[in-house]
Coordinates of C-alpha atoms in Angstrom, one line a residue:
M187 CA -46.8 348.1 -152.8
G188 CA -45.0 347.7 -149.5
S189 CA -41.7 346.1 -148.8
F190 CA -41.1 342.3 -148.5
A191 CA -41.1 342.5 -144.7
E192 CA -44.5 344.3 -144.7
R193 CA -46.3 341.8 -147.0
P194 CA -48.1 338.9 -145.3
S195 CA -46.7 335.7 -146.6
K196 CA -46.5 331.9 -145.9
T197 CA -43.0 331.2 -144.9
V198 CA -41.7 327.6 -144.7
R199 CA -40.5 327.0 -141.2
W200 CA -39.0 324.0 -139.4
R201 CA -40.0 322.2 -136.2
T202 CA -38.9 319.0 -134.6
C203 CA -40.5 315.6 -134.7
S204 CA -42.5 314.6 -131.6
C205 CA -40.3 311.5 -131.1
A206 CA -37.9 312.4 -128.3
A207 CA -35.7 309.5 -128.9
S208 CA -34.6 310.7 -132.4
P209 CA -35.4 314.5 -132.9
R210 CA -35.2 315.6 -136.4
P211 CA -36.5 318.8 -138.2
V212 CA -39.6 318.6 -140.2
L213 CA -41.4 321.2 -142.2
D214 CA -43.9 323.5 -140.5
R215 CA -46.1 325.1 -143.0
R216 CA -48.0 327.4 -140.6
P217 CA -48.0 331.2 -141.6
A218 CA -45.1 333.1 -140.1
P219 CA -45.7 336.2 -138.0
R220 CA -45.3 339.5 -139.9
G221 CA -41.8 340.7 -140.1
R222 CA -40.1 337.4 -139.2
G223 CA -38.0 335.1 -141.3
W224 CA -36.8 331.4 -140.8
W225 CA -37.0 330.0 -137.3
W226 CA -36.3 326.8 -135.4
K227 CA -38.3 325.3 -132.5
S228 CA -37.3 322.1 -130.7
R229 CA -40.2 320.4 -129.0
A230 CA -37.9 317.9 -127.4
A231 CA -35.8 320.7 -125.9
T232 CA -38.9 322.5 -124.6
R233 CA -40.3 319.2 -123.0
D234 CA -37.0 318.3 -121.3
G235 CA -36.3 321.7 -120.1
G236 CA -33.5 322.4 -122.6
E237 CA -32.0 318.8 -122.5
A238 CA -30.5 317.7 -125.8
G239 CA -32.4 315.2 -127.9
P240 CA -29.6 312.6 -128.3
A241 CA -29.2 312.3 -124.6
A242 CA -32.9 311.6 -124.0
A243 CA -32.8 309.0 -126.8
A244 CA -29.9 307.2 -125.2
R245 CA -31.8 307.1 -121.9
G246 CA -34.9 305.6 -123.5
A247 CA -32.9 302.9 -125.3
S248 CA -31.2 301.8 -122.2
G249 CA -34.5 300.7 -120.5
A250 CA -35.7 298.5 -123.4
S251 CA -34.0 295.3 -122.2
G252 CA -33.6 296.0 -118.5
P253 CA -30.6 297.2 -116.5
A254 CA -27.2 296.7 -118.0
G255 CA -28.6 294.8 -121.0
T256 CA -30.6 292.1 -119.1
Q257 CA -32.9 290.0 -121.3
T258 CA -36.3 288.7 -120.3
V259 CA -36.9 285.1 -121.4
G260 CA -39.5 282.4 -121.0
V261 CA -38.2 279.2 -119.4
V262 CA -39.3 275.6 -118.8
T263 CA -37.9 272.9 -116.5
A264 CA -36.3 269.8 -118.0
Q265 CA -38.2 266.8 -116.7
R266 CA -37.0 263.3 -116.0
R267 CA -39.6 260.6 -116.7
D268 CA -40.3 257.4 -118.5
V269 CA -41.3 258.1 -122.1
P270 CA -43.0 255.4 -124.3
V271 CA -41.7 255.0 -127.8
T272 CA -44.8 254.9 -130.0
V273 CA -45.8 254.8 -133.6
E274 CA -49.1 256.0 -134.9
A275 CA -51.2 255.0 -137.8
S276 CA -54.8 255.0 -139.1
G277 CA -56.6 251.8 -138.5
T278 CA -59.9 250.1 -139.4
V279 CA -61.9 247.9 -137.1
T280 CA -62.3 244.5 -138.6
P281 CA -64.2 241.5 -137.1
I282 CA -62.1 238.4 -136.4
N283 CA -64.9 236.2 -137.8
Q284 CA -67.6 237.2 -140.2
V285 CA -69.8 235.1 -142.6
D286 CA -72.5 235.6 -145.2
L287 CA -75.1 232.8 -144.6
R288 CA -76.5 231.4 -147.9
A289 CA -78.7 228.4 -148.7
Q290 CA -77.1 225.2 -149.8
T291 CA -80.3 223.7 -151.2
T292 CA -83.2 224.8 -153.3
S293 CA -86.2 225.0 -151.0
T294 CA -88.9 227.3 -149.4
I295 CA -88.2 229.1 -146.2
R296 CA -90.6 227.8 -143.4
D297 CA -89.4 229.8 -140.4
V298 CA -87.2 232.9 -139.9
L299 CA -86.0 232.8 -136.3
V300 CA -83.7 235.8 -136.3
H301 CA -84.4 239.5 -136.7
D302 CA -82.3 242.5 -137.8
G303 CA -79.4 243.3 -135.5
Q304 CA -80.0 240.4 -133.1
T305 CA -77.1 239.1 -131.0
V306 CA -76.8 235.3 -131.6
T307 CA -75.0 232.5 -129.9
K308 CA -73.0 229.7 -131.5
G309 CA -75.3 226.9 -132.8
Q310 CA -78.5 229.0 -132.5
V311 CA -81.1 228.1 -135.2
L312 CA -81.7 231.0 -137.5
F313 CA -83.7 229.6 -140.5
R314 CA -85.7 226.5 -141.2
F315 CA -86.6 225.4 -144.8
D316 CA -89.3 223.0 -146.1
E317 CA -87.6 219.6 -145.4
R318 CA -90.3 217.2 -146.5
A319 CA -88.6 216.1 -149.7
D320 CA -85.2 215.6 -148.0
R321 CA -86.8 213.7 -145.1
A322 CA -88.6 211.4 -147.5
N323 CA -85.3 210.7 -149.3
L324 CA -83.7 209.8 -145.9
D325 CA -86.6 207.4 -145.1
K326 CA -86.2 205.8 -148.5
A327 CA -82.5 205.3 -147.9
K328 CA -83.2 203.7 -144.6
A329 CA -85.7 201.3 -146.1
Q330 CA -83.2 200.3 -148.8
L331 CA -80.7 199.5 -146.1
A332 CA -83.1 197.3 -144.3
R333 CA -83.9 195.4 -147.5
D334 CA -80.3 194.8 -148.4
K335 CA -79.5 193.7 -144.9
A336 CA -82.2 191.0 -145.2
A337 CA -80.8 189.9 -148.5
L338 CA -77.3 189.8 -147.0
G339 CA -78.5 187.4 -144.3
D340 CA -79.9 185.0 -146.9
L341 CA -76.6 185.1 -148.9
Q342 CA -74.7 184.3 -145.7
R343 CA -76.8 181.3 -145.1
Q344 CA -76.4 180.1 -148.7
Y345 CA -72.7 180.3 -148.3
E346 CA -72.7 178.3 -145.1
R347 CA -74.8 175.5 -146.8
A348 CA -72.4 175.4 -149.8
K349 CA -69.5 174.8 -147.5
D350 CA -71.3 171.9 -145.8
L351 CA -72.1 170.3 -149.1
L352 CA -68.6 170.7 -150.3
A353 CA -67.4 168.9 -147.2
Q354 CA -69.7 166.0 -148.1
N355 CA -68.6 166.0 -151.8
F356 CA -72.1 166.9 -153.0
V357 CA -71.1 170.1 -154.8
A358 CA -68.0 171.4 -156.6
Q359 CA -65.7 174.1 -155.3
S360 CA -67.1 176.5 -157.9
A361 CA -70.5 176.4 -156.2
V362 CA -68.9 177.6 -152.9
D363 CA -66.9 180.3 -154.7
T364 CA -70.2 181.6 -156.3
A365 CA -71.9 181.7 -153.0
L366 CA -69.0 183.7 -151.5
A367 CA -69.0 186.2 -154.3
S368 CA -72.7 186.8 -153.8
L369 CA -72.2 187.3 -150.1
Q370 CA -69.5 189.9 -150.6
G371 CA -71.7 191.7 -153.1
G372 CA -74.5 191.9 -150.6
R373 CA -72.1 193.4 -148.0
S374 CA -71.1 196.1 -150.4
L375 CA -74.8 196.9 -151.0
V376 CA -75.3 197.4 -147.3
D377 CA -72.3 199.7 -147.1
A378 CA -73.7 201.7 -150.0
D379 CA -77.0 202.0 -148.3
A380 CA -75.4 203.3 -145.2
A381 CA -73.5 205.9 -147.2
A382 CA -76.8 206.9 -148.9
I383 CA -78.3 207.4 -145.5
D384 CA -75.5 209.7 -144.5
S385 CA -75.9 211.7 -147.7
A386 CA -79.6 212.1 -147.1
S387 CA -79.0 213.1 -143.6
V388 CA -76.6 215.8 -144.8
A389 CA -79.1 217.1 -147.3
L390 CA -81.7 217.2 -144.6
S391 CA -79.4 219.2 -142.4
Y392 CA -79.2 221.9 -145.1
N393 CA -82.8 222.8 -144.3
E394 CA -81.8 224.2 -140.9
I395 CA -79.2 227.0 -140.7
R396 CA -77.4 227.7 -137.4
A397 CA -75.0 230.4 -136.3
P398 CA -71.4 229.2 -136.8
F399 CA -70.2 231.5 -134.0
A400 CA -71.4 234.0 -131.5
G401 CA -71.9 237.5 -132.9
R402 CA -74.3 240.1 -134.2
A403 CA -76.7 239.6 -137.1
G404 CA -77.1 242.2 -139.8
A405 CA -80.1 242.8 -142.0
V406 CA -82.3 239.8 -142.7
N407 CA -83.0 239.6 -146.4
V408 CA -85.6 236.8 -146.6
W409 CA -89.0 236.1 -145.1
P410 CA -91.1 233.0 -144.5
G411 CA -92.3 231.6 -147.9
S412 CA -89.4 232.9 -149.8
L413 CA -87.8 230.6 -152.4
V414 CA -84.1 230.2 -151.9
Q415 CA -81.5 228.5 -154.1
A416 CA -78.0 227.3 -153.6
S417 CA -75.7 230.1 -154.9
A418 CA -72.4 231.5 -153.9
T419 CA -73.0 234.9 -155.5
G420 CA -76.6 235.7 -154.6
T421 CA -77.9 237.9 -151.8
P422 CA -77.1 236.2 -148.4
L423 CA -79.9 235.4 -146.0
V424 CA -78.1 237.3 -143.3
N425 CA -74.6 238.4 -142.4
I426 CA -73.1 237.7 -138.9
V427 CA -69.9 239.3 -137.5
Q428 CA -68.1 238.6 -134.3
I429 CA -68.1 241.6 -132.0
D430 CA -66.1 240.4 -129.0
P431 CA -63.2 240.0 -129.3
I432 CA -62.5 242.2 -132.3
A433 CA -59.5 243.3 -134.3
I434 CA -58.1 246.5 -135.7
S435 CA -56.1 246.4 -139.0
F436 CA -53.6 249.1 -139.8
N437 CA -50.5 249.7 -142.0
L438 CA -47.1 251.0 -141.0
P439 CA -44.3 252.3 -143.2
E440 CA -41.6 249.6 -143.9
T441 CA -39.1 251.8 -142.0
E442 CA -41.0 250.9 -138.8
L443 CA -40.9 247.2 -139.4
A444 CA -37.5 246.6 -137.6
P445 CA -38.6 248.2 -134.3
V446 CA -41.9 246.2 -134.4
L447 CA -40.1 242.9 -135.0
D448 CA -37.6 243.7 -132.2
A449 CA -40.5 244.3 -129.8
M450 CA -41.9 240.9 -130.7
R451 CA -38.7 239.0 -130.6
P452 CA -37.9 236.9 -127.4
G453 CA -35.1 238.0 -125.2
A454 CA -31.7 236.3 -124.7
T455 CA -33.1 234.3 -121.8
G456 CA -35.8 232.8 -124.0
A457 CA -38.6 234.2 -121.9
Q458 CA -42.1 234.3 -123.5
V459 CA -42.4 237.5 -125.5
T460 CA -45.0 240.0 -124.5
P461 CA -46.7 241.5 -127.6
P462 CA -46.6 245.3 -128.0
E463 CA -49.5 247.2 -126.6
V464 CA -51.8 248.9 -129.1
Q465 CA -54.1 251.8 -128.1
V466 CA -57.0 253.5 -129.8
V467 CA -58.8 256.6 -128.6
L468 CA -62.5 255.9 -128.6
P469 CA -64.8 258.5 -130.2
T470 CA -67.0 260.4 -127.8
I471 CA -70.2 262.4 -128.4
E472 CA -69.5 266.1 -128.4
G473 CA -71.2 267.7 -125.4
G474 CA -71.9 264.4 -123.8
P475 CA -70.7 263.1 -120.5
S476 CA -67.0 262.5 -120.2
R477 CA -65.1 260.2 -118.0
K478 CA -63.3 261.8 -115.0
D479 CA -60.0 260.7 -113.4
S480 CA -59.8 259.7 -109.8
K481 CA -57.6 262.6 -108.7
G482 CA -58.5 266.0 -110.0
G483 CA -61.8 265.3 -111.6
K484 CA -60.6 266.4 -115.0
S485 CA -61.7 264.9 -118.3
V486 CA -59.6 262.1 -119.7
E487 CA -59.6 260.3 -123.0
S488 CA -61.4 257.0 -123.3
V489 CA -58.8 254.6 -124.6
A490 CA -59.1 250.9 -125.6
R491 CA -56.0 248.7 -125.1
G492 CA -55.1 245.6 -127.1
K493 CA -52.2 243.4 -128.2
L494 CA -50.5 243.1 -131.5
T495 CA -51.3 239.6 -132.9
F496 CA -50.3 239.7 -136.6
V497 CA -47.5 241.1 -138.8
D498 CA -47.9 240.3 -142.5
N499 CA -45.2 238.2 -144.2
L500 CA -44.8 240.7 -147.1
V501 CA -44.3 244.4 -147.5
D502 CA -46.6 245.9 -150.1
A503 CA -44.1 246.9 -152.9
T504 CA -46.6 249.5 -154.3
T505 CA -47.1 251.5 -151.1
G506 CA -44.1 250.5 -149.1
T507 CA -46.2 249.6 -146.1
I508 CA -46.8 246.4 -144.1
K509 CA -50.1 245.2 -142.6
L510 CA -50.5 244.6 -138.9
K511 CA -53.5 243.6 -136.8
A512 CA -54.2 243.9 -133.1
E513 CA -56.9 242.2 -131.0
F514 CA -59.1 244.0 -128.4
T515 CA -61.7 242.9 -125.9
N516 CA -65.0 244.5 -126.8
D517 CA -67.5 243.5 -124.2
A518 CA -68.8 247.1 -124.0
Q519 CA -69.1 247.1 -127.9
K520 CA -67.4 250.5 -128.2
L521 CA -65.5 249.2 -131.3
W522 CA -67.6 248.6 -134.4
P523 CA -66.7 246.8 -137.6
G524 CA -65.6 249.2 -140.3
Q525 CA -64.9 252.1 -137.9
Y526 CA -62.0 254.4 -138.7
L527 CA -59.7 255.1 -135.7
R528 CA -56.2 256.4 -134.9
V529 CA -53.9 253.7 -133.6
R530 CA -51.0 254.2 -131.3
M531 CA -48.6 251.3 -130.6
T532 CA -46.0 251.3 -127.8
L533 CA -42.9 249.5 -128.9
R534 CA -40.8 250.2 -125.7
S535 CA -40.2 252.6 -122.9
M536 CA -37.3 255.0 -122.4
K537 CA -36.5 254.9 -118.7
D538 CA -35.5 258.2 -116.9
A539 CA -35.4 260.2 -120.1
I540 CA -34.9 264.0 -120.1
V541 CA -37.8 265.7 -121.8
I542 CA -37.9 269.3 -123.1
P543 CA -40.0 271.1 -125.7
Q544 CA -38.7 270.8 -129.2
A545 CA -39.1 274.6 -129.7
A546 CA -36.3 275.1 -127.2
I547 CA -33.7 273.3 -129.4
I548 CA -31.6 275.5 -131.7
L549 CA -30.5 274.0 -135.0
R550 CA -27.1 275.1 -136.4
G551 CA -26.2 272.9 -139.3
S552 CA -26.0 269.3 -137.9
D553 CA -25.6 270.6 -134.3
R554 CA -28.4 271.0 -131.8
Q555 CA -28.0 273.3 -128.8
V556 CA -30.2 274.8 -126.1
Y557 CA -29.8 277.8 -123.8
V558 CA -30.0 277.1 -120.1
V559 CA -30.0 279.5 -117.2
G560 CA -26.8 279.3 -115.2
P561 CA -26.3 279.7 -111.5
D562 CA -25.3 283.3 -112.1
K563 CA -28.5 284.0 -114.0
T564 CA -26.7 284.2 -117.3
A565 CA -27.3 282.3 -120.6
Q566 CA -25.3 279.2 -121.1
L567 CA -25.2 277.4 -124.5
K568 CA -25.2 273.6 -124.2
P569 CA -24.9 271.1 -127.0
V570 CA -27.6 268.3 -126.9
K571 CA -28.2 265.0 -128.7
L572 CA -31.8 264.4 -129.9
R573 CA -32.9 260.9 -129.1
Y574 CA -36.6 260.8 -129.7
T575 CA -39.5 263.2 -130.5
F576 CA -43.2 262.9 -129.7
G577 CA -45.6 265.7 -130.4
E578 CA -44.1 269.0 -129.5
M579 CA -41.7 267.4 -126.9
A580 CA -38.2 265.8 -127.3
V581 CA -36.0 263.4 -125.4
V582 CA -32.4 264.7 -125.3
D583 CA -29.0 264.0 -123.8
G584 CA -26.8 266.8 -122.5
V585 CA -29.2 268.5 -120.2
D586 CA -29.6 267.6 -116.5
A587 CA -33.0 267.0 -115.0
G588 CA -34.3 270.2 -113.3
A589 CA -32.3 272.5 -115.5
T590 CA -34.0 275.7 -116.5
V591 CA -34.2 275.8 -120.3
V592 CA -34.9 278.9 -122.3
L593 CA -37.9 278.5 -124.6
D594 CA -39.0 282.1 -125.5
G595 CA -36.6 284.8 -126.5
K596 CA -33.6 282.6 -127.2
Q597 CA -33.1 284.1 -130.7
N598 CA -31.7 287.3 -129.1
L599 CA -29.3 285.6 -126.7
R600 CA -25.6 285.2 -126.6
P601 CA -23.6 283.1 -124.1
G602 CA -23.1 285.1 -120.9
T603 CA -26.1 287.4 -121.4
P604 CA -27.8 288.4 -118.1
L605 CA -31.3 286.9 -117.9
R606 CA -34.5 287.7 -116.1
T607 CA -36.8 284.6 -116.3
Q608 CA -40.5 284.1 -116.4
P609 CA -42.6 281.0 -117.1
A610 CA -42.9 280.3 -120.8
A611 CA -46.3 280.2 -122.4
V612 CA -46.9 276.4 -122.8
D613 CA -49.3 275.1 -125.3
P614 CA -52.1 273.4 -123.4
A615 CA -52.5 270.8 -126.1
A616 CA -48.8 269.9 -125.9
A617 CA -49.0 269.6 -122.2
A618 CA -52.0 267.3 -122.5
R619 CA -50.2 265.1 -125.0
L620 CA -47.2 264.9 -122.7
A621 CA -49.4 263.9 -119.8
A622 CA -51.2 261.2 -121.8
A623 CA -47.9 259.8 -123.1
S624 CA -46.3 259.7 -119.7
A625 CA -49.5 258.2 -118.1
A626 CA -49.3 255.4 -120.7
A627 CA -45.7 254.7 -119.5
G628 CA -46.6 255.0 -115.8
G629 CA -45.0 258.4 -115.5
G630 CA -48.1 260.2 -114.2
A631 CA -47.3 263.5 -115.8
S632 CA -49.5 266.6 -115.6
A633 CA -49.8 269.8 -117.5
T634 CA -47.6 271.6 -115.0
D635 CA -44.7 269.3 -115.7
V636 CA -43.6 271.5 -118.7
A637 CA -44.0 274.8 -117.0
A638 CA -41.2 276.8 -115.3
P639 CA -40.8 276.4 -111.5

């Protein structure tokens, strides 16, 4: 057996980590050359030509945030524009007028003059029933009136003769009184006959059903020859709804009631109040043609605009909501009864408001602050007051229009930190909503309005 130095062995050796920023020894379990013991090898020193590891690490750390600690941040520009104050809710399209037409008499249908889904006008004849029995009753009432009128004439003549005889003292006063009573009874019979004619005429009119208003017919549930009966609970002959104009009914939380009432209240001058505008986004067919604007040719939402016409007189104590209704013109028939839509109502407009993204606001307790880029390209912390939020945007006080506001990277800033700016990544959906809201208020915003200059 040889000596320890002569035997081949696996000696535990040390080498440095490949990370130059923080060199540290790690185990190297490769077999050691014969006749050698423990050894060190620094890969960082070899790579840097003998430079110490801590010095190289310090140099790498200094370039992470730019020269002299400069921070790179994403910024947006604070915009001044008119912002509409809106509330949103889910609404249901409801017809202003609708009716289930039912028979008011027992008869047989003779003619059906309407078909499923037909557009009808006010007064248009829709159904005719067998009217022979009711017409005979009318003729009978007319004949009875003619007979009673003839009898009334005879009674009138008898009364005149009785008065002449009384003047000549040939009859007593009682005979004249009897003739007068008979005459008055005959007049009452004539009046009763006239009322009977009116009643028979009404019964005859029930054999013809007309549209009470212009609208659209639903499914027709009867055919010629069908027997119909007067009933308030049976299947209707047809349903008619008014399509133009049409209404949308929606509910708002009771907390929104005060702004709605303020918007509908006349001003101090007593001028006529203008009802708040209500908007709904009309559904479009996916993949179908979309409407283009007149400037850039880009797709825009199809929006219907109406006016608030009704605020309920009670708040629902169960749900804490109040019912409202708005009226819309619907000549193109894009709104359909029973349709479910999102409703947006503009209560007022905030003139010359300063708009920034909500994500730029820093919450510290009850305080709200934003970082802006100062003239010397350093971070400046400014307190702001939040006035209104819509979507991902906010209206604030405390920031000037055109100020460069830090949006991305603000969590690592301190007041006075040197900054290198770049445009922030703006959510396209948020930009589109800002543009839509500003266009509704006449601001004419575009998607670039929330990007950095």
